[in-house]
Coordinates of C-alpha atoms in Angstrom, one line a residue:
M1 CA -16.7 -12.9 -6.8
F2 CA -15.6 -11.7 -3.3
K3 CA -18.0 -9.7 -1.2
Q4 CA -16.8 -6.2 -0.5
Q5 CA -15.7 -5.6 3.0
S6 CA -14.4 -2.5 4.8
I7 CA -10.7 -2.2 5.7
R8 CA -11.7 -1.7 9.3
K9 CA -13.4 -5.1 9.4
K10 CA -10.3 -6.8 7.8
I11 CA -8.0 -5.2 10.4
T12 CA -10.5 -6.2 13.2
Y13 CA -10.5 -9.8 11.9
G14 CA -6.7 -9.8 11.9
Y15 CA -6.7 -8.5 15.5
Y16 CA -9.3 -11.1 16.5
A17 CA -7.2 -13.9 14.9
I18 CA -4.1 -12.8 16.8
L19 CA -6.1 -12.4 20.0
I20 CA -7.6 -15.9 19.7
I21 CA -4.1 -17.4 19.2
L22 CA -2.8 -15.5 22.2
I23 CA -5.7 -16.6 24.3
G24 CA -5.3 -20.2 23.2
L25 CA -1.5 -20.2 23.9
S26 CA -2.1 -18.5 27.2
I27 CA -4.7 -21.1 28.3
F28 CA -2.4 -23.9 27.2
A29 CA 0.5 -22.3 29.0
F30 CA -1.6 -21.8 32.1
I31 CA -2.7 -25.5 32.1
Q32 CA 0.9 -26.6 31.7
L33 CA 2.1 -24.3 34.5
Q34 CA -0.6 -25.8 36.8
F35 CA 0.6 -29.3 35.8
I36 CA 4.2 -28.3 36.5
E37 CA 3.2 -26.8 39.8
K38 CA 1.5 -30.0 40.8
K39 CA 4.6 -32.0 39.8
V40 CA 6.8 -29.7 41.8
I41 CA 4.6 -30.1 44.9
F42 CA 4.6 -33.9 44.4
G43 CA 8.3 -33.7 43.9
E44 CA 8.5 -32.3 47.4
I45 CA 6.4 -35.1 48.6
T46 CA 8.6 -37.8 47.0
S47 CA 11.7 -36.0 48.5
D48 CA 10.0 -36.0 51.9
F49 CA 9.1 -39.7 51.4
F50 CA 12.7 -40.5 50.6
E51 CA 14.1 -38.5 53.5
T52 CA 11.6 -40.2 55.8
I53 CA 13.0 -43.6 54.6
L54 CA 16.5 -42.4 55.3
E55 CA 15.4 -41.3 58.8
I56 CA 13.9 -44.8 59.4
R57 CA 17.3 -46.3 58.6
R58 CA 19.2 -43.8 60.8
F59 CA 17.2 -44.6 63.9
E60 CA 17.4 -48.3 63.0
K61 CA 21.2 -48.1 63.1
N62 CA 21.1 -46.0 66.3
Y63 CA 18.9 -48.6 68.0
F64 CA 21.1 -51.5 66.9
L65 CA 24.1 -49.6 68.3
Y66 CA 22.8 -48.2 71.6
Q67 CA 19.7 -50.3 72.2
Q68 CA 17.7 -47.3 73.4
G69 CA 13.9 -47.4 73.3
I70 CA 13.6 -43.8 72.1
D71 CA 15.4 -44.7 68.8
Y72 CA 13.0 -47.6 68.3
H73 CA 10.0 -45.3 68.8
Q74 CA 11.4 -42.7 66.4
N75 CA 12.0 -45.4 63.9
Q76 CA 8.4 -46.6 64.2
E77 CA 7.1 -43.0 63.9
Y78 CA 8.9 -42.5 60.7
V79 CA 7.6 -45.8 59.3
V80 CA 4.1 -44.7 60.1
K81 CA 4.8 -41.4 58.4
A82 CA 6.1 -43.1 55.3
E83 CA 3.0 -45.3 55.1
K84 CA 0.8 -42.3 55.5
L85 CA 2.6 -40.3 52.8
L86 CA 2.3 -43.3 50.5
E87 CA -1.4 -43.8 51.2
T88 CA -2.5 -40.1 51.0
N89 CA -0.6 -39.5 47.7
I90 CA -1.3 -42.8 46.0
K91 CA -2.6 -41.1 42.9
G92 CA 0.6 -39.1 42.5
F93 CA 2.8 -42.2 43.1
E94 CA 0.8 -44.1 40.4
T95 CA 2.0 -41.5 37.8
I96 CA 5.6 -42.4 38.3
A97 CA 5.4 -46.0 39.5
S98 CA 3.4 -49.1 38.6
L99 CA 0.8 -50.5 41.0
Q100 CA 3.0 -53.5 41.5
E101 CA 5.9 -51.3 42.6
I102 CA 3.7 -49.3 45.0
R103 CA 2.3 -52.5 46.4
E104 CA 5.8 -53.9 47.0
I105 CA 7.1 -50.9 48.8
R106 CA 3.9 -50.7 50.9
D107 CA 4.1 -54.4 51.8
E108 CA 7.8 -54.0 52.5
L109 CA 7.2 -51.1 54.9
R110 CA 4.6 -53.3 56.8
R111 CA 7.0 -56.2 56.9
Y112 CA 9.9 -54.0 58.1
K113 CA 7.6 -52.5 60.8
Q114 CA 6.6 -56.0 61.9
L115 CA 10.3 -57.2 61.9
M116 CA 11.4 -54.3 64.1
A117 CA 8.5 -55.0 66.5
D118 CA 9.3 -58.7 66.7
Y119 CA 13.0 -57.9 67.2
V120 CA 12.3 -55.5 70.1
R121 CA 9.9 -57.9 71.9
G122 CA 12.1 -61.0 71.4
K123 CA 15.5 -59.5 71.6
R124 CA 16.7 -61.8 68.9
D125 CA 20.1 -61.0 67.5
E126 CA 19.5 -63.2 64.4
G127 CA 16.7 -60.9 63.1
E128 CA 19.0 -57.8 62.7
S129 CA 20.3 -58.9 59.3
E130 CA 16.8 -59.5 58.0
I131 CA 15.7 -56.0 59.2
R132 CA 18.8 -54.4 57.5
E133 CA 18.0 -56.2 54.2
S134 CA 14.4 -55.1 54.4
G135 CA 15.4 -51.5 55.1
K136 CA 17.9 -51.6 52.2
R137 CA 15.2 -52.7 49.8
I138 CA 12.9 -49.9 51.0
V139 CA 15.6 -47.3 50.4
I140 CA 16.3 -48.7 46.9
M141 CA 12.6 -48.6 46.0
A142 CA 12.2 -45.1 47.4
E143 CA 15.3 -43.8 45.6
G144 CA 13.9 -45.3 42.4
I145 CA 10.7 -43.4 42.8
L146 CA 12.5 -40.2 43.6
K147 CA 14.8 -40.5 40.6
T148 CA 11.8 -41.3 38.3
E149 CA 10.0 -38.2 39.6
R150 CA 12.9 -35.9 39.1
M151 CA 13.4 -37.3 35.5
S152 CA 9.7 -36.8 34.9
L153 CA 9.9 -33.2 36.2
Q154 CA 13.0 -32.5 34.0
A155 CA 11.2 -33.9 31.0
I156 CA 8.2 -31.6 31.6
L157 CA 10.5 -28.6 32.0
Y158 CA 12.3 -29.5 28.9
Y159 CA 9.1 -29.8 26.9
A160 CA 7.8 -26.6 28.5
R161 CA 10.9 -24.7 27.3
W162 CA 10.5 -26.0 23.8
F163 CA 6.8 -25.2 23.9
L164 CA 7.7 -21.6 24.9
I165 CA 10.2 -21.3 22.0
L166 CA 7.8 -22.9 19.5
S167 CA 5.0 -20.7 20.7
I168 CA 7.1 -17.6 20.2
V169 CA 8.1 -18.8 16.7
A170 CA 4.5 -19.7 15.8
L171 CA 3.2 -16.4 17.1
S172 CA 5.8 -14.5 15.2
L173 CA 5.1 -16.4 12.0
T174 CA 1.4 -15.9 12.5
G175 CA 1.9 -12.2 12.9
I176 CA 4.0 -12.1 9.8
I177 CA 1.4 -14.1 7.8
I178 CA -1.4 -11.9 9.0
G179 CA 0.6 -8.8 8.4
Q180 CA 1.3 -10.0 4.8
I181 CA -2.3 -10.8 4.3
L182 CA -3.4 -7.4 5.6
S183 CA -0.7 -5.8 3.5
R184 CA -2.0 -7.5 0.4
L185 CA -5.6 -6.8 1.2
V186 CA -5.3 -3.3 2.7
V187 CA -1.9 -1.6 2.2
R188 CA -1.4 -2.6 -1.5
P189 CA -4.7 -1.0 -2.7
L190 CA -3.8 2.1 -0.7
K191 CA -0.4 2.2 -2.3
L192 CA -1.9 2.0 -5.7
L193 CA -4.3 4.7 -4.8
E194 CA -1.4 6.8 -3.6
K195 CA 0.4 6.2 -6.8
S196 CA -2.6 7.2 -8.8
T197 CA -3.1 10.4 -6.8
K198 CA 0.6 11.3 -7.4
E199 CA 0.0 10.9 -11.1
L200 CA -2.9 13.2 -10.7
S201 CA -0.8 15.8 -8.9
A202 CA 1.7 15.5 -11.8
G203 CA -1.0 16.5 -14.3
R204 CA -1.9 13.1 -15.7
F205 CA -5.6 12.9 -15.5
E206 CA -6.3 9.2 -16.0
R207 CA -9.2 7.2 -14.6
I208 CA -8.2 5.1 -11.5
E209 CA -8.7 1.4 -11.9
L210 CA -8.1 -0.5 -8.6
K211 CA -8.7 -4.2 -8.1
S212 CA -9.8 -4.1 -4.6
N213 CA -12.8 -5.4 -2.5
D214 CA -12.3 -2.8 0.2
L215 CA -15.3 -0.5 0.5
E216 CA -13.3 2.5 1.6
V217 CA -10.8 2.1 -1.3
V218 CA -13.6 1.5 -3.9
S219 CA -15.6 4.5 -2.6
L220 CA -12.5 6.7 -2.6
A221 CA -11.5 5.6 -6.1
Q222 CA -15.1 6.2 -7.3
A223 CA -15.0 9.7 -5.7
V224 CA -11.7 10.5 -7.3
N225 CA -12.9 9.2 -10.7
K226 CA -16.0 11.4 -10.3
M227 CA -13.8 14.3 -9.5
L228 CA -11.7 13.6 -12.6
K229 CA -14.8 13.5 -14.7
E230 CA -16.0 16.8 -13.3
L231 CA -12.5 18.3 -13.8
E232 CA -12.5 17.1 -17.4
V233 CA -15.9 18.7 -18.0
R234 CA -14.8 21.9 -16.3
Q235 CA -11.5 22.0 -18.1
S236 CA -13.4 21.6 -21.4
H237 CA -15.6 24.5 -20.4
L238 CA -12.6 26.6 -19.4
V239 CA -10.8 25.8 -22.7
Q240 CA -13.9 26.7 -24.6
S241 CA -14.3 29.9 -22.5
E242 CA -10.7 30.8 -23.1
R243 CA -11.2 30.2 -26.8
L244 CA -14.2 32.4 -26.8
A245 CA -12.3 35.0 -24.9
S246 CA -9.5 34.9 -27.4
L247 CA -12.1 35.1 -30.1
G248 CA -13.4 38.4 -28.7
T249 CA -9.9 39.9 -28.9
L250 CA -9.7 38.7 -32.5
L251 CA -12.9 40.3 -33.6
S252 CA -11.3 43.7 -34.3
G253 CA -8.9 42.0 -36.7
I254 CA -11.6 39.9 -38.3
A255 CA -13.8 43.1 -38.7
H256 CA -10.9 44.8 -40.5
E257 CA -10.4 41.7 -42.7
L258 CA -14.1 41.6 -43.5
N259 CA -14.3 45.3 -44.2
N260 CA -12.1 45.1 -47.3
P261 CA -14.1 42.4 -49.2
L262 CA -17.4 44.0 -48.2
S263 CA -16.2 47.4 -49.5
N264 CA -15.2 45.8 -52.8
I265 CA -18.5 44.0 -53.0
S266 CA -20.4 47.2 -52.3
T267 CA -18.4 49.2 -54.8
S268 CA -18.7 46.6 -57.5
S269 CA -22.4 46.3 -56.9
E270 CA -22.9 50.1 -57.2
I271 CA -20.9 50.2 -60.5
L272 CA -22.8 47.2 -61.8
K273 CA -26.1 48.8 -60.9
E274 CA -25.2 52.1 -62.7
E275 CA -24.0 50.4 -65.8
I276 CA -26.5 47.5 -66.0
E277 CA -28.1 48.9 -69.2
E278 CA -24.8 49.4 -71.0
A279 CA -23.7 46.7 -73.5
D280 CA -20.2 46.2 -72.1
I281 CA -20.8 42.6 -71.1
S282 CA -17.1 41.8 -70.4
Y283 CA -16.8 44.6 -67.9
Q284 CA -20.0 43.5 -66.2
K285 CA -18.7 39.9 -66.0
K286 CA -15.5 41.3 -64.5
L287 CA -17.4 43.1 -61.8
I288 CA -19.5 40.0 -61.0
S289 CA -16.3 37.9 -60.8
Q290 CA -14.9 40.5 -58.3
I291 CA -18.1 40.2 -56.2
E292 CA -17.9 36.4 -56.2
E293 CA -14.2 36.5 -55.3
Q294 CA -14.7 38.9 -52.4
T295 CA -17.8 37.0 -51.3
D296 CA -15.7 33.8 -51.1
R297 CA -13.0 35.7 -49.3
A298 CA -15.5 36.9 -46.7
R299 CA -17.0 33.4 -46.4
N300 CA -13.6 31.9 -45.8
I301 CA -12.9 34.4 -43.1
V302 CA -16.2 33.6 -41.4
R303 CA -15.7 29.9 -41.8
S304 CA -12.2 30.0 -40.3
L305 CA -13.5 32.0 -37.4
L306 CA -16.3 29.5 -36.8
E307 CA -13.9 26.6 -37.0
F308 CA -11.6 28.2 -34.5
S309 CA -14.4 28.9 -32.0
R310 CA -16.3 25.5 -32.3
D311 CA -15.7 22.8 -29.8
S312 CA -14.8 19.8 -32.0
E313 CA -13.3 16.4 -31.6
F314 CA -9.6 15.7 -32.1
K315 CA -9.2 15.1 -35.8
K316 CA -6.0 15.0 -37.8
E317 CA -5.8 16.1 -41.4
S318 CA -3.1 17.0 -43.9
L319 CA -2.8 20.8 -44.2
S320 CA -0.5 23.3 -45.7
L321 CA 1.7 24.8 -43.0
K322 CA 2.1 28.1 -44.8
G323 CA -1.7 28.4 -45.2
L324 CA -2.3 27.7 -41.5
F325 CA 0.1 30.5 -40.5
E326 CA -1.4 32.9 -43.1
E327 CA -4.9 32.2 -41.8
T328 CA -3.8 32.5 -38.2
I329 CA -2.1 35.8 -38.9
R330 CA -5.3 37.1 -40.4
F331 CA -7.0 36.5 -37.0
V332 CA -4.6 38.9 -35.2
K333 CA -4.1 41.3 -38.1
G334 CA -6.1 44.0 -36.4
Q335 CA -4.0 43.7 -33.2
I336 CA -0.6 43.9 -34.9
P337 CA 0.8 47.4 -34.2
T338 CA 2.3 49.3 -37.2
R339 CA 5.7 49.1 -35.4
V340 CA 5.7 45.3 -35.6
E341 CA 6.4 43.4 -38.8
I342 CA 5.8 39.6 -39.3
D343 CA 8.0 37.8 -41.8
L344 CA 6.8 34.5 -43.0
H345 CA 9.5 32.1 -44.5
I346 CA 7.8 28.8 -45.1
P347 CA 8.0 26.8 -48.3
D348 CA 4.7 26.1 -50.1
D349 CA 5.3 22.3 -50.2
I350 CA 5.4 21.7 -46.5
V351 CA 2.3 19.7 -45.4
I352 CA 1.7 18.6 -41.8
L353 CA -0.8 16.1 -40.3
V354 CA -2.4 17.9 -37.4
D355 CA -5.7 18.9 -35.7
K356 CA -6.3 22.3 -37.3
Q357 CA -8.2 23.9 -34.5
R358 CA -5.6 23.0 -31.8
I359 CA -2.5 23.7 -33.8
Q360 CA -4.0 27.1 -34.8
Q361 CA -4.6 27.8 -31.1
A362 CA -0.9 27.1 -30.4
F363 CA 0.3 29.3 -33.3
L364 CA -2.1 32.0 -32.3
N365 CA -0.8 32.1 -28.7
L366 CA 2.8 32.1 -29.9
I367 CA 2.2 35.0 -32.2
K368 CA 0.2 36.9 -29.6
N369 CA 2.9 36.3 -27.0
A370 CA 5.5 37.5 -29.5
I371 CA 3.5 40.7 -30.2
E372 CA 3.0 41.4 -26.5
S373 CA 6.7 40.9 -25.8
I374 CA 7.8 43.7 -28.2
P375 CA 7.5 47.0 -26.3
D376 CA 8.7 49.2 -29.2
K377 CA 9.5 48.6 -32.8
G378 CA 10.4 45.0 -33.7
D379 CA 10.1 42.0 -35.9
I380 CA 8.6 38.5 -35.7
S381 CA 10.1 35.8 -37.8
I382 CA 8.3 32.5 -38.6
K383 CA 10.4 29.9 -40.3
A384 CA 9.9 26.2 -41.1
Q385 CA 12.0 23.5 -42.9
K386 CA 11.9 19.8 -43.2
S387 CA 14.4 17.6 -41.3
V388 CA 17.1 15.7 -43.0
E389 CA 15.2 12.5 -42.6
G390 CA 12.1 14.1 -44.0
D391 CA 9.8 12.7 -41.4
R392 CA 9.4 15.9 -39.3
V393 CA 9.1 19.6 -39.7
N394 CA 11.1 22.1 -37.6
I395 CA 9.2 25.3 -36.9
E396 CA 11.0 28.3 -35.4
I397 CA 9.1 31.4 -34.2
S398 CA 11.4 34.2 -33.0
D399 CA 11.0 37.8 -32.1
T400 CA 13.1 40.8 -31.0
G401 CA 11.0 41.2 -27.8
L402 CA 11.9 40.7 -24.1
G403 CA 11.4 36.9 -24.1
I404 CA 10.5 34.8 -21.0
S405 CA 11.8 36.0 -17.7
P406 CA 14.5 33.8 -16.0
D407 CA 12.3 33.1 -13.0
T408 CA 9.4 31.8 -15.3
L409 CA 11.8 29.9 -17.5
K410 CA 13.0 27.8 -14.5
K411 CA 9.4 26.7 -13.9
I412 CA 8.3 26.2 -17.4
F413 CA 8.1 22.3 -17.0
D414 CA 6.4 22.5 -13.5
P415 CA 3.3 20.3 -13.8
S416 CA 1.1 22.7 -11.9
L417 CA 2.3 25.7 -14.1
L418 CA 1.8 23.7 -17.2
L419 CA -1.7 22.7 -16.1
R420 CA -2.6 26.4 -15.5
M421 CA -1.2 27.4 -18.8
W422 CA -3.0 24.5 -20.6
V423 CA -6.3 25.6 -19.1
R424 CA -5.6 29.1 -20.4
G425 CA -4.7 27.7 -23.8
L426 CA -1.0 28.5 -23.5
A427 CA 0.7 25.2 -22.7
W428 CA 1.2 24.2 -26.4
G429 CA 2.5 27.7 -27.1
Y430 CA 5.2 27.5 -24.5
L431 CA 6.2 24.0 -25.4
L432 CA 6.6 25.0 -29.1
S433 CA 8.3 28.3 -28.3
M434 CA 11.4 27.1 -26.6
R435 CA 13.5 29.3 -28.9
L436 CA 11.5 32.5 -28.2

């Protein structure tokens, strides 16, 4: 199991990784540039050495042509200079030539110097060819060193160019890899969280489950889930409060409904009390039956009222659709104006599998909306019939009222509006009343 870390630390680690790579490449490039700089400087020395050798040969030729002492002295000065360049930069020459080659050119310079000195002192014509051959060998060896040095410098520049290209490619790939890793570790959980919050804004209150080890994402998901739980509890309270508020508006109708059976019970009890000593047993039994019947009627009204107001779990059961509407109409009977008539056209054999409390809430809201939409005299028609396939029931509730305004009708499927209507206990009513 991975230890949880913050997004900030992960991003910091990514920056550190890129920074370390950049520093490493920079140090390597700096070292290489220093090496190239040394090679360039040494390249100037080898060029100077070769030019010195050429100057030796030039003054050699001048001396043989004009026999002037100044040409000899210039020749000897350049020989000394060449020996000095070779001795003071011996380490550099060892990088491009073997010790044997360096020893040979050094010995040849000494031999050439001695040959020139002997020639000048002895004035021997036969030594000229030997001097020329020695000078030629020195030029060939110096030219070989210069060529090797230039090839070495070209090779270093070639590899430096490829190193730069490969460094750019490696740095780009590293950046892409680190970016992908950060995207997987950081951006993806945030995208999932964004998607979950969009679902929340659309009205789908589902618990957020994110597979992430980021402390910020986990904390935010926990906070959102806690908020959802609180919203669920508060919505439950709001629904219950709305149900109780609706219940208060129904009490007048329920009181009217209860008044009839209670009046019958009271009247039958008074008659039975007055005629208790008479021998008409059948009449007394009839009165008692009426009392029992009206008592059951009142009990059913009270039970329906309690079932409607109680906060119960979602439970489906098979119920008569006509009976559900009759019971629901009794709830609002006291609120139905005399100018409004309700016509119920539902076959007795239609049975539906529903949660009684919730479907009654929907029917109740539809009927109340229909009543409130009729400003004057009007009718409310409730019809139902089975579909051709027989696996569904089509319910139609229509009225002669004003209906839903065009502005509201355009927003009827807006999630925020549906949420507000649902909290008020009206969402189901509007979804089922599309033909109002």
